[in-house]
């Protein structure tokens, strides 16, 4: 039963919408992130127990917020937080749901300790997930644990050196070094 619950959805249309959402997510612009949210939400409509699209919809919303692309910020943040809570509630054994939902909760709901705990669980489930290490770097930085944040960003980049989200880890590295008072390193990472 536990193994079956960890499997992705059996509803292939929901999985198709999730994959299409991931493609839109990785285009990473105003319109594509909005489309990613729509596709991820459609996947959850087809399978309300499929945790990954809830998490990725919440994280797409969080990225829209960080870029200033939300139209109704208060309402959209509330929706993203609701989706994140659903992701971590359903995805107790789903690394994607846990890191994306956990990072959204840390960033949008300011529930940093809870977000860190969800991301730590994702790392236990899949210690080779670059996305989880990247998310962990961000929450460690939010917690003021700059040395740990830097280690986690480095691990994310080692695990997936060609990852389209590498810029996100580089940004985290720059900020972590800056907060730690290592300004030359911060400038180097910011330039990358």
PDB file of N, CA and C in Angstrom, residues 36-72:
ATOM      1  N   UNK A  36       1.709  27.349 -16.423  1.00  0.00           N
ATOM      2  CA  UNK A  36       2.106  26.202 -15.597  1.00  0.00           C
ATOM      3  C   UNK A  36       1.116  26.012 -14.450  1.00  0.00           C
ATOM      4  N   UNK A  37       0.750  27.097 -13.785  1.00  0.00           N
ATOM      5  CA  UNK A  37      -0.223  27.001 -12.690  1.00  0.00           C
ATOM      6  C   UNK A  37      -1.522  26.399 -13.215  1.00  0.00           C
ATOM      7  N   UNK A  38      -1.995  26.904 -14.354  1.00  0.00           N
ATOM      8  CA  UNK A  38      -3.243  26.398 -14.934  1.00  0.00           C
ATOM      9  C   UNK A  38      -3.155  24.896 -15.223  1.00  0.00           C
ATOM     10  N   UNK A  39      -2.049  24.463 -15.804  1.00  0.00           N
ATOM     11  CA  UNK A  39      -1.884  23.050 -16.144  1.00  0.00           C
ATOM     12  C   UNK A  39      -1.753  22.178 -14.893  1.00  0.00           C
ATOM     13  N   UNK A  40      -1.017  22.646 -13.907  1.00  0.00           N
ATOM     14  CA  UNK A  40      -0.882  21.881 -12.663  1.00  0.00           C
ATOM     15  C   UNK A  40      -2.233  21.762 -11.954  1.00  0.00           C
ATOM     16  N   UNK A  41      -2.981  22.852 -11.926  1.00  0.00           N
ATOM     17  CA  UNK A  41      -4.303  22.808 -11.289  1.00  0.00           C
ATOM     18  C   UNK A  41      -5.219  21.851 -12.049  1.00  0.00           C
ATOM     19  N   UNK A  42      -5.135  21.849 -13.368  1.00  0.00           N
ATOM     20  CA  UNK A  42      -5.951  20.915 -14.160  1.00  0.00           C
ATOM     21  C   UNK A  42      -5.599  19.472 -13.804  1.00  0.00           C
ATOM     22  N   UNK A  43      -4.319  19.191 -13.597  1.00  0.00           N
ATOM     23  CA  UNK A  43      -3.901  17.844 -13.188  1.00  0.00           C
ATOM     24  C   UNK A  43      -4.545  17.466 -11.858  1.00  0.00           C
ATOM     25  N   UNK A  44      -4.633  18.415 -10.931  1.00  0.00           N
ATOM     26  CA  UNK A  44      -5.244  18.120  -9.624  1.00  0.00           C
ATOM     27  C   UNK A  44      -6.754  17.953  -9.732  1.00  0.00           C
ATOM     28  N   UNK A  45      -7.350  18.607 -10.709  1.00  0.00           N
ATOM     29  CA  UNK A  45      -8.787  18.416 -10.914  1.00  0.00           C
ATOM     30  C   UNK A  45      -9.064  16.991 -11.407  1.00  0.00           C
ATOM     31  N   UNK A  46      -8.183  16.480 -12.241  1.00  0.00           N
ATOM     32  CA  UNK A  46      -8.344  15.122 -12.760  1.00  0.00           C
ATOM     33  C   UNK A  46      -8.016  14.067 -11.708  1.00  0.00           C
ATOM     34  N   UNK A  47      -7.059  14.383 -10.835  1.00  0.00           N
ATOM     35  CA  UNK A  47      -6.691  13.468  -9.749  1.00  0.00           C
ATOM     36  C   UNK A  47      -6.412  14.289  -8.494  1.00  0.00           C
ATOM     37  N   UNK A  48      -7.424  14.495  -7.648  1.00  0.00           N
ATOM     38  CA  UNK A  48      -7.282  15.332  -6.461  1.00  0.00           C
ATOM     39  C   UNK A  48      -6.272  14.813  -5.435  1.00  0.00           C
ATOM     40  N   UNK A  49      -5.792  13.588  -5.596  1.00  0.00           N
ATOM     41  CA  UNK A  49      -4.814  13.037  -4.652  1.00  0.00           C
ATOM     42  C   UNK A  49      -3.388  13.023  -5.213  1.00  0.00           C
ATOM     43  N   UNK A  50      -3.169  13.631  -6.347  1.00  0.00           N
ATOM     44  CA  UNK A  50      -1.864  13.679  -6.996  1.00  0.00           C
ATOM     45  C   UNK A  50      -1.106  14.885  -6.431  1.00  0.00           C
ATOM     46  N   UNK A  51      -0.139  14.636  -5.576  1.00  0.00           N
ATOM     47  CA  UNK A  51       0.495  15.680  -4.771  1.00  0.00           C
ATOM     48  C   UNK A  51       1.444  16.592  -5.555  1.00  0.00           C
ATOM     49  N   UNK A  52       2.209  16.047  -6.483  1.00  0.00           N
ATOM     50  CA  UNK A  52       3.234  16.849  -7.172  1.00  0.00           C
ATOM     51  C   UNK A  52       2.687  18.107  -7.845  1.00  0.00           C
ATOM     52  N   UNK A  53       1.570  18.028  -8.579  1.00  0.00           N
ATOM     53  CA  UNK A  53       1.104  19.255  -9.222  1.00  0.00           C
ATOM     54  C   UNK A  53       0.661  20.335  -8.232  1.00  0.00           C
ATOM     55  N   UNK A  54       0.178  19.942  -7.053  1.00  0.00           N
ATOM     56  CA  UNK A  54      -0.156  20.956  -6.050  1.00  0.00           C
ATOM     57  C   UNK A  54       1.106  21.735  -5.661  1.00  0.00           C
ATOM     58  N   UNK A  55       2.192  20.988  -5.406  1.00  0.00           N
ATOM     59  CA  UNK A  55       3.435  21.639  -5.009  1.00  0.00           C
ATOM     60  C   UNK A  55       4.006  22.519  -6.105  1.00  0.00           C
ATOM     61  N   UNK A  56       4.018  22.014  -7.326  1.00  0.00           N
ATOM     62  CA  UNK A  56       4.589  22.799  -8.419  1.00  0.00           C
ATOM     63  C   UNK A  56       3.715  23.996  -8.776  1.00  0.00           C
ATOM     64  N   UNK A  57       2.396  23.874  -8.608  1.00  0.00           N
ATOM     65  CA  UNK A  57       1.529  25.041  -8.812  1.00  0.00           C
ATOM     66  C   UNK A  57       1.836  26.101  -7.765  1.00  0.00           C
ATOM     67  N   UNK A  58       2.038  25.673  -6.525  1.00  0.00           N
ATOM     68  CA  UNK A  58       2.348  26.632  -5.472  1.00  0.00           C
ATOM     69  C   UNK A  58       3.697  27.296  -5.730  1.00  0.00           C
ATOM     70  N   UNK A  59       4.688  26.516  -6.157  1.00  0.00           N
ATOM     71  CA  UNK A  59       6.007  27.088  -6.400  1.00  0.00           C
ATOM     72  C   UNK A  59       5.991  27.999  -7.635  1.00  0.00           C
ATOM     73  N   UNK A  60       5.211  27.665  -8.652  1.00  0.00           N
ATOM     74  CA  UNK A  60       5.063  28.553  -9.810  1.00  0.00           C
ATOM     75  C   UNK A  60       4.473  29.892  -9.366  1.00  0.00           C
ATOM     76  N   UNK A  61       3.485  29.828  -8.467  1.00  0.00           N
ATOM     77  CA  UNK A  61       2.913  31.060  -7.925  1.00  0.00           C
ATOM     78  C   UNK A  61       3.930  31.850  -7.126  1.00  0.00           C
ATOM     79  N   UNK A  62       4.747  31.147  -6.342  1.00  0.00           N
ATOM     80  CA  UNK A  62       5.776  31.830  -5.554  1.00  0.00           C
ATOM     81  C   UNK A  62       6.777  32.538  -6.468  1.00  0.00           C
ATOM     82  N   UNK A  63       7.155  31.901  -7.552  1.00  0.00           N
ATOM     83  CA  UNK A  63       8.071  32.541  -8.497  1.00  0.00           C
ATOM     84  C   UNK A  63       7.424  33.748  -9.163  1.00  0.00           C
ATOM     85  N   UNK A  64       6.146  33.638  -9.474  1.00  0.00           N
ATOM     86  CA  UNK A  64       5.437  34.792 -10.039  1.00  0.00           C
ATOM     87  C   UNK A  64       5.466  35.959  -9.050  1.00  0.00           C
ATOM     88  N   UNK A  65       5.316  35.651  -7.768  1.00  0.00           N
ATOM     89  CA  UNK A  65       5.387  36.694  -6.753  1.00  0.00           C
ATOM     90  C   UNK A  65       6.783  37.308  -6.697  1.00  0.00           C
ATOM     91  N   UNK A  66       7.812  36.473  -6.715  1.00  0.00           N
ATOM     92  CA  UNK A  66       9.180  36.988  -6.582  1.00  0.00           C
ATOM     93  C   UNK A  66       9.561  37.900  -7.745  1.00  0.00           C
ATOM     94  N   UNK A  67       8.958  37.686  -8.909  1.00  0.00           N
ATOM     95  CA  UNK A  67       9.237  38.530 -10.074  1.00  0.00           C
ATOM     96  C   UNK A  67       8.273  39.712 -10.192  1.00  0.00           C
ATOM     97  N   UNK A  68       7.326  39.814  -9.278  1.00  0.00           N
ATOM     98  CA  UNK A  68       6.360  40.911  -9.343  1.00  0.00           C
ATOM     99  C   UNK A  68       5.333  40.727 -10.442  1.00  0.00           C
ATOM    100  N   UNK A  69       5.028  39.482 -10.809  1.00  0.00           N
ATOM    101  CA  UNK A  69       4.129  39.198 -11.921  1.00  0.00           C
ATOM    102  C   UNK A  69       2.711  38.873 -11.487  1.00  0.00           C
ATOM    103  N   UNK A  70       2.402  38.967 -10.221  1.00  0.00           N
ATOM    104  CA  UNK A  70       1.039  38.676  -9.774  1.00  0.00           C
ATOM    105  C   UNK A  70       0.144  39.880 -10.048  1.00  0.00           C
ATOM    106  N   UNK A  71      -1.093  39.607 -10.394  1.00  0.00           N
ATOM    107  CA  UNK A  71      -2.066  40.664 -10.652  1.00  0.00           C
ATOM    108  C   UNK A  71      -2.787  41.026  -9.354  1.00  0.00           C
ATOM    109  N   UNK A  72      -3.326  40.037  -8.679  1.00  0.00           N
ATOM    110  CA  UNK A  72      -3.998  40.220  -7.383  1.00  0.00           C
ATOM    111  C   UNK A  72      -3.145  39.482  -6.349  1.00  0.00           C
TER     112      UNK A  72
END
